[in-house]
């Protein structure tokens, strides 16, 4: 995340780390306020079109809500109680509200690895906590079926008060508990693929799910439209049951029900793609045949046509780091 003159590297279990944006040299851990040193600051902040930054730090039955200026300086913060002590990797936001999805993967006694501290309790269902940005004490809670997730798309609010956001959902935590650790250890454990869904939170208190019918992860949209109405979601996909990682990049249009995608093939591991300017997408793949990481630029209006430009590194870089586009 670019914040003022600093580039911040983020992770969910602790504070941000500042880097020099030109050289990527490590500057050090960021303390936004002395009494908040070492507080968690998730790797998925929500940034308003004017640059203001919202984030949360998750810790059991509560989250700490961060509000930073566009320059990355502390403006306000407050602890908020959750409907349940869920594992939270990501949250989302509209122009007026913060939206925190709580899955029934519940924290208990601390154990190592950390995933052993969590228990899957589908009988609890999922809860969506909606907070007013101007007054965090104003809260609403919506009920959803049990689902597991890592990543959500930007949310928006319609004129009748309906809040919508998309997410990539699993039916259980098999991937989180077995699949992800297996990849770290060099093993492939088959797990159900994540599916793209649109969540609607209605003014009458109902919450509904609409599936796109495709496998997908890393949903993204144009930063200049963050929190505002939109129809399209950029994602990676093409997940199959015989291999880990995605093999395609695409955009799903919720209004038209149309999918525009490009398949790199079975010999590429596709990482997160992000909007770059008004009409482009940029992201990386690991080319297994070349044993090298490649950078690809797409015209976001014609993804199926393939990359308009590609560049190949002479090395293979670690897979599945998140990306942000920062123009010079």
CSV table of C-alpha atoms in Angstrom, one decimal:
chain,number,residue,atom,x,y,z
A,1,UNK,CA,0.0,0.0,0.0
A,2,UNK,CA,1.3,3.5,-0.9
A,3,UNK,CA,0.7,5.9,2.0
A,4,UNK,CA,2.2,9.3,1.6
A,5,UNK,CA,5.9,9.0,0.8
A,6,UNK,CA,6.1,5.4,2.2
A,7,UNK,CA,5.3,2.0,0.8
A,8,UNK,CA,3.8,-0.2,3.4
A,9,UNK,CA,4.2,-4.0,3.4
A,10,UNK,CA,1.3,-5.5,5.3
A,11,UNK,CA,0.4,-8.8,7.1
A,12,UNK,CA,-2.5,-9.7,9.3
A,13,UNK,CA,-0.8,-10.6,12.6
A,14,UNK,CA,1.1,-7.4,13.3
A,15,UNK,CA,2.0,-3.8,12.3
A,16,UNK,CA,2.9,-2.6,8.9
A,17,UNK,CA,6.5,-2.4,7.7
A,18,UNK,CA,7.7,0.7,5.8
A,19,UNK,CA,9.8,0.4,2.7
A,20,UNK,CA,11.6,2.9,0.5
A,21,UNK,CA,9.3,3.1,-2.6
A,22,UNK,CA,12.2,3.6,-4.9
A,23,UNK,CA,14.7,0.9,-3.7
A,24,UNK,CA,12.3,-1.3,-1.6
A,25,UNK,CA,14.8,-1.1,1.2
A,26,UNK,CA,13.3,-1.9,4.6
A,27,UNK,CA,12.8,1.2,6.8
A,28,UNK,CA,11.2,-0.5,9.8
A,29,UNK,CA,8.0,-1.2,11.6
A,30,UNK,CA,5.4,1.5,11.6
A,31,UNK,CA,3.8,2.8,14.8
A,32,UNK,CA,0.8,5.0,14.1
A,33,UNK,CA,0.5,6.0,17.7
A,34,UNK,CA,2.7,5.1,20.6
A,35,UNK,CA,0.1,3.2,22.6
A,36,UNK,CA,-0.9,1.2,19.5
A,37,UNK,CA,2.6,-0.2,18.9
A,38,UNK,CA,2.6,-3.8,17.5
A,39,UNK,CA,-1.2,-3.7,17.0
A,40,UNK,CA,-2.5,-5.9,14.1
A,41,UNK,CA,-3.1,-4.1,10.8
A,42,UNK,CA,-4.6,-6.4,8.1
A,43,UNK,CA,-3.1,-6.9,4.7
A,44,UNK,CA,-6.4,-5.7,3.1
A,45,UNK,CA,-7.0,-2.0,3.8
A,46,UNK,CA,-9.9,-0.2,2.1
A,47,UNK,CA,-8.9,3.0,0.5
A,48,UNK,CA,-11.5,5.7,-0.4
A,49,UNK,CA,-11.2,7.4,-3.8
A,50,UNK,CA,-9.9,10.6,-2.0
A,51,UNK,CA,-7.1,8.5,-0.4
A,52,UNK,CA,-8.4,8.1,3.2
A,53,UNK,CA,-7.5,4.6,4.5
A,54,UNK,CA,-9.6,2.3,6.6
A,55,UNK,CA,-8.4,-1.0,8.1
A,56,UNK,CA,-9.0,-3.4,10.9
A,57,UNK,CA,-6.9,-5.4,13.2
A,58,UNK,CA,-8.4,-8.7,14.2
A,59,UNK,CA,-8.0,-10.3,17.7
A,60,UNK,CA,-10.6,-12.8,18.9
A,61,UNK,CA,-13.9,-11.4,19.9
A,62,UNK,CA,-13.1,-7.8,18.8
A,63,UNK,CA,-11.5,-5.8,16.0
A,64,UNK,CA,-9.6,-2.5,16.2
A,65,UNK,CA,-10.9,-0.1,13.5
A,66,UNK,CA,-8.1,2.1,12.0
A,67,UNK,CA,-8.7,5.4,10.2
A,68,UNK,CA,-5.7,7.0,8.5
A,69,UNK,CA,-5.3,10.0,6.3
A,70,UNK,CA,-4.3,9.7,2.7
A,71,UNK,CA,-0.8,10.4,3.9
A,72,UNK,CA,-0.8,7.4,6.2
A,73,UNK,CA,-1.1,9.3,9.4
A,74,UNK,CA,-3.3,8.2,12.3
A,75,UNK,CA,-6.7,10.0,12.4
A,76,UNK,CA,-8.9,7.8,14.7
A,77,UNK,CA,-9.3,4.3,16.0
A,78,UNK,CA,-11.7,2.3,18.1
A,79,UNK,CA,-12.2,-1.3,19.3
A,80,UNK,CA,-15.5,-2.9,18.2
A,81,UNK,CA,-17.0,-6.1,19.5
A,82,UNK,CA,-17.7,-8.8,16.8
A,83,UNK,CA,-20.8,-11.1,16.7
A,84,UNK,CA,-18.4,-14.0,17.1
A,85,UNK,CA,-14.6,-14.5,17.5
A,86,UNK,CA,-14.0,-15.3,13.8
A,87,UNK,CA,-10.8,-15.6,11.9
A,88,UNK,CA,-10.8,-12.5,9.6
A,89,UNK,CA,-8.4,-12.1,6.7
A,90,UNK,CA,-10.3,-9.4,4.8
A,91,UNK,CA,-13.2,-7.0,5.2
A,92,UNK,CA,-14.8,-4.5,2.8
A,93,UNK,CA,-16.5,-1.0,2.8
A,94,UNK,CA,-19.0,1.2,1.0
A,95,UNK,CA,-18.7,5.0,0.9
A,96,UNK,CA,-20.6,5.2,4.2
A,97,UNK,CA,-20.1,1.8,5.9
A,98,UNK,CA,-17.6,-0.8,7.0
A,99,UNK,CA,-18.7,-4.4,6.3
A,100,UNK,CA,-17.1,-7.2,8.3
A,101,UNK,CA,-18.0,-10.8,7.4
A,102,UNK,CA,-17.6,-13.2,10.3
A,103,UNK,CA,-17.2,-16.8,9.3
A,104,UNK,CA,-17.9,-19.7,11.7
A,105,UNK,CA,-14.2,-20.5,12.1
A,106,UNK,CA,-13.9,-19.5,15.8
A,107,UNK,CA,-10.9,-18.7,17.9
A,108,UNK,CA,-10.4,-20.6,21.1
A,109,UNK,CA,-7.3,-21.5,23.2
A,110,UNK,CA,-4.1,-20.4,21.6
A,111,UNK,CA,-2.2,-23.2,19.9
A,112,UNK,CA,0.6,-23.6,17.3
A,113,UNK,CA,0.2,-23.5,14.4
A,114,UNK,CA,-2.4,-20.8,14.8
A,115,UNK,CA,-5.0,-22.7,12.7
A,116,UNK,CA,-5.2,-25.3,15.5
A,117,UNK,CA,-6.6,-22.5,17.7
A,118,UNK,CA,-9.7,-22.3,15.5
A,119,UNK,CA,-12.7,-24.6,15.2
A,120,UNK,CA,-15.1,-24.9,12.4
A,121,UNK,CA,-18.7,-24.4,13.8
A,122,UNK,CA,-21.1,-24.3,10.8
A,123,UNK,CA,-24.1,-24.6,13.1
A,124,UNK,CA,-23.5,-20.9,14.0
A,125,UNK,CA,-23.8,-19.7,10.4
A,126,UNK,CA,-22.0,-16.6,9.2
A,127,UNK,CA,-22.6,-13.0,10.4
A,128,UNK,CA,-22.1,-9.7,8.6
A,129,UNK,CA,-21.4,-6.7,10.9
A,130,UNK,CA,-22.2,-3.4,9.2
A,131,UNK,CA,-20.7,-0.2,10.9
A,132,UNK,CA,-21.4,3.4,10.2
A,133,UNK,CA,-18.1,5.1,9.4
A,134,UNK,CA,-19.2,8.3,11.1
A,135,UNK,CA,-20.3,6.5,14.3
A,136,UNK,CA,-19.0,3.0,14.9
A,137,UNK,CA,-21.6,2.5,17.7
A,138,UNK,CA,-24.3,2.3,15.0
A,139,UNK,CA,-24.2,-1.4,14.0
A,140,UNK,CA,-26.4,-3.9,12.2
A,141,UNK,CA,-25.9,-7.6,12.0
A,142,UNK,CA,-27.1,-9.8,9.1
A,143,UNK,CA,-27.2,-13.6,8.9
A,144,UNK,CA,-25.7,-15.8,6.1
A,145,UNK,CA,-25.2,-19.6,5.7
A,146,UNK,CA,-21.9,-21.0,6.9
A,147,UNK,CA,-19.1,-20.2,4.5
A,148,UNK,CA,-15.3,-19.8,4.6
A,149,UNK,CA,-13.4,-17.1,2.8
A,150,UNK,CA,-10.2,-15.2,2.5
A,151,UNK,CA,-11.0,-12.4,0.1
A,152,UNK,CA,-13.8,-9.9,-0.6
A,153,UNK,CA,-14.4,-7.3,-3.3
A,154,UNK,CA,-15.3,-3.7,-2.7
A,155,UNK,CA,-18.8,-3.1,-1.4
A,156,UNK,CA,-21.3,-0.5,-2.5
A,157,UNK,CA,-24.7,0.9,-1.4
A,158,UNK,CA,-27.7,1.4,-3.6
A,159,UNK,CA,-30.3,4.2,-3.4
A,160,UNK,CA,-32.7,2.0,-1.4
A,161,UNK,CA,-30.0,1.2,1.2
A,162,UNK,CA,-29.1,-2.3,-0.1
A,163,UNK,CA,-25.4,-3.1,0.4
A,164,UNK,CA,-23.7,-5.4,-2.1
A,165,UNK,CA,-20.3,-6.9,-2.2
A,166,UNK,CA,-18.7,-10.0,-3.8
A,167,UNK,CA,-16.5,-12.6,-2.3
A,168,UNK,CA,-14.8,-15.9,-3.1
A,169,UNK,CA,-16.3,-18.5,-0.8
A,170,UNK,CA,-15.6,-22.1,0.3
A,171,UNK,CA,-18.2,-24.3,1.9
A,172,UNK,CA,-15.8,-25.3,4.7
A,173,UNK,CA,-12.2,-24.7,5.9
A,174,UNK,CA,-10.5,-27.7,4.2
A,175,UNK,CA,-8.3,-25.5,2.1
A,176,UNK,CA,-7.3,-23.3,5.1
A,177,UNK,CA,-6.6,-26.2,7.5
A,178,UNK,CA,-5.1,-28.7,5.1
A,179,UNK,CA,-4.6,-27.2,1.6
A,180,UNK,CA,-2.6,-24.1,2.4
A,181,UNK,CA,-0.2,-25.8,4.8
A,182,UNK,CA,0.3,-28.6,2.3
A,183,UNK,CA,1.4,-26.1,-0.3
A,184,UNK,CA,3.9,-24.6,2.1
A,185,UNK,CA,5.3,-28.1,2.7
A,186,UNK,CA,5.3,-29.0,-1.0
A,187,UNK,CA,2.2,-31.2,-1.0
A,188,UNK,CA,-1.0,-30.8,-2.9
A,189,UNK,CA,-4.1,-31.5,-0.8
A,190,UNK,CA,-7.3,-31.5,-2.9
A,191,UNK,CA,-9.9,-29.0,-1.5
A,192,UNK,CA,-13.1,-27.5,-2.9
A,193,UNK,CA,-12.4,-24.6,-5.1
A,194,UNK,CA,-13.5,-21.1,-4.1
A,195,UNK,CA,-16.6,-19.8,-6.0
A,196,UNK,CA,-17.5,-16.2,-6.7
A,197,UNK,CA,-20.7,-15.0,-5.1
A,198,UNK,CA,-22.5,-11.6,-4.7
A,199,UNK,CA,-23.9,-10.8,-1.2
A,200,UNK,CA,-26.8,-8.5,-0.8
A,201,UNK,CA,-27.7,-7.0,2.6
A,202,UNK,CA,-31.3,-5.7,2.3
A,203,UNK,CA,-32.8,-2.9,4.3
A,204,UNK,CA,-35.4,-5.3,5.8
A,205,UNK,CA,-32.6,-7.3,7.5
A,206,UNK,CA,-32.4,-10.1,4.9
A,207,UNK,CA,-29.1,-11.2,3.4
A,208,UNK,CA,-28.9,-13.2,0.1
A,209,UNK,CA,-26.2,-14.9,-1.9
A,210,UNK,CA,-26.1,-15.0,-5.7
A,211,UNK,CA,-23.5,-17.4,-7.2
A,212,UNK,CA,-21.7,-16.4,-10.5
A,213,UNK,CA,-21.1,-20.1,-11.3
A,214,UNK,CA,-17.4,-19.7,-11.7
A,215,UNK,CA,-14.3,-20.5,-9.5
A,216,UNK,CA,-12.4,-17.4,-8.6
A,217,UNK,CA,-10.1,-15.7,-6.1
A,218,UNK,CA,-8.6,-12.3,-5.4
A,219,UNK,CA,-11.6,-10.1,-6.4
A,220,UNK,CA,-10.5,-6.6,-7.4
A,221,UNK,CA,-12.0,-3.5,-8.8
A,222,UNK,CA,-10.8,0.0,-9.9
A,223,UNK,CA,-9.5,1.9,-6.9
A,224,UNK,CA,-11.1,5.1,-8.1
A,225,UNK,CA,-14.5,3.4,-7.7
A,226,UNK,CA,-13.8,1.9,-4.2
A,227,UNK,CA,-17.0,2.0,-2.2
A,228,UNK,CA,-19.1,3.2,-5.2
A,229,UNK,CA,-21.6,1.3,-7.4
A,230,UNK,CA,-20.0,-1.0,-10.0
A,231,UNK,CA,-20.8,-4.1,-12.1
A,232,UNK,CA,-17.5,-5.8,-12.8
A,233,UNK,CA,-15.1,-7.8,-10.7
A,234,UNK,CA,-11.6,-8.7,-11.8
A,235,UNK,CA,-10.4,-12.0,-10.5
A,236,UNK,CA,-8.2,-15.0,-11.2
A,237,UNK,CA,-9.8,-18.4,-11.8
A,238,UNK,CA,-9.8,-21.6,-13.8
A,239,UNK,CA,-9.3,-23.7,-10.6
A,240,UNK,CA,-9.4,-27.4,-11.3
A,241,UNK,CA,-9.3,-30.4,-9.0
A,242,UNK,CA,-6.0,-31.8,-10.1
A,243,UNK,CA,-3.6,-28.9,-9.4
A,244,UNK,CA,-3.2,-25.9,-7.0
A,245,UNK,CA,-3.4,-22.2,-8.0
A,246,UNK,CA,-5.3,-20.5,-10.7
A,247,UNK,CA,-4.7,-20.7,-14.5
A,248,UNK,CA,-6.7,-17.8,-15.8
A,249,UNK,CA,-7.5,-14.1,-15.3
A,250,UNK,CA,-10.9,-12.6,-15.9
A,251,UNK,CA,-13.6,-10.1,-15.3
A,252,UNK,CA,-17.2,-11.1,-14.3
A,253,UNK,CA,-20.0,-8.6,-15.0
A,254,UNK,CA,-22.8,-9.0,-12.5
A,255,UNK,CA,-25.3,-6.9,-14.5
A,256,UNK,CA,-24.8,-8.8,-17.8
A,257,UNK,CA,-23.9,-12.1,-16.4
A,258,UNK,CA,-21.0,-12.2,-18.7
A,259,UNK,CA,-17.5,-13.6,-18.2
A,260,UNK,CA,-14.4,-12.2,-20.1
A,261,UNK,CA,-11.3,-14.3,-19.4
A,262,UNK,CA,-8.0,-15.5,-20.6
A,263,UNK,CA,-6.5,-19.0,-19.8
A,264,UNK,CA,-2.8,-19.1,-19.5
A,265,UNK,CA,-2.8,-22.9,-19.6
A,266,UNK,CA,-1.8,-25.7,-17.2
A,267,UNK,CA,1.8,-24.7,-17.1
A,268,UNK,CA,1.3,-21.3,-15.6
A,269,UNK,CA,0.5,-20.5,-11.9
A,270,UNK,CA,-1.6,-17.3,-12.0
A,271,UNK,CA,-1.3,-14.8,-9.2
A,272,UNK,CA,-3.4,-11.8,-8.3
A,273,UNK,CA,-4.1,-9.3,-11.1
A,274,UNK,CA,-4.9,-5.6,-10.3
A,275,UNK,CA,-6.3,-2.7,-12.2
A,276,UNK,CA,-3.6,-0.4,-13.5
A,277,UNK,CA,-5.1,2.9,-14.6
A,278,UNK,CA,-8.6,3.2,-16.2
A,279,UNK,CA,-8.3,0.4,-18.9
A,280,UNK,CA,-5.5,-2.0,-17.9
A,281,UNK,CA,-4.8,-5.0,-15.7
A,282,UNK,CA,-1.4,-6.0,-14.5
A,283,UNK,CA,-0.2,-9.2,-12.8
A,284,UNK,CA,2.2,-12.1,-12.7
A,285,UNK,CA,2.3,-15.8,-13.5
A,286,UNK,CA,4.9,-18.4,-12.7
A,287,UNK,CA,5.8,-20.1,-16.0
A,288,UNK,CA,6.7,-23.7,-15.0
A,289,UNK,CA,8.3,-24.6,-18.3
A,290,UNK,CA,10.6,-21.5,-18.2
A,291,UNK,CA,11.1,-21.7,-14.4
A,292,UNK,CA,10.6,-18.0,-14.4
A,293,UNK,CA,8.1,-15.3,-13.2
A,294,UNK,CA,6.3,-13.3,-16.0
A,295,UNK,CA,4.6,-9.9,-15.8
A,296,UNK,CA,1.6,-9.4,-18.0
A,297,UNK,CA,-0.4,-6.3,-19.1
A,298,UNK,CA,-4.0,-6.7,-20.4
A,299,UNK,CA,-6.5,-4.4,-21.9
A,300,UNK,CA,-9.3,-4.7,-19.3
A,301,UNK,CA,-11.9,-4.3,-22.0
A,302,UNK,CA,-10.7,-7.3,-24.0
A,303,UNK,CA,-9.2,-9.7,-21.6
A,304,UNK,CA,-9.9,-12.8,-23.8
A,305,UNK,CA,-7.6,-11.3,-26.5
A,306,UNK,CA,-4.6,-12.1,-24.2
A,307,UNK,CA,-1.8,-9.9,-22.9
A,308,UNK,CA,-0.9,-6.7,-24.8
A,309,UNK,CA,2.6,-7.0,-23.4
A,310,UNK,CA,4.6,-9.5,-21.4
A,311,UNK,CA,7.9,-9.5,-19.7
A,312,UNK,CA,9.9,-12.5,-18.3
A,313,UNK,CA,12.2,-12.4,-15.3
A,314,UNK,CA,15.3,-14.6,-15.2
A,315,UNK,CA,14.2,-16.0,-11.9
A,316,UNK,CA,11.2,-17.6,-10.3
A,317,UNK,CA,9.7,-15.4,-7.5
A,318,UNK,CA,7.5,-16.7,-4.6
A,319,UNK,CA,3.9,-17.3,-5.6
A,320,UNK,CA,0.8,-15.6,-4.2
A,321,UNK,CA,1.9,-12.3,-2.8
A,322,UNK,CA,-0.8,-9.6,-3.1
A,323,UNK,CA,-0.3,-6.8,-5.6
A,324,UNK,CA,-1.0,-3.1,-5.8
A,325,UNK,CA,-0.5,-0.8,-8.8
A,326,UNK,CA,1.5,2.4,-7.8
A,327,UNK,CA,2.2,4.8,-10.6
A,328,UNK,CA,5.3,6.9,-10.4
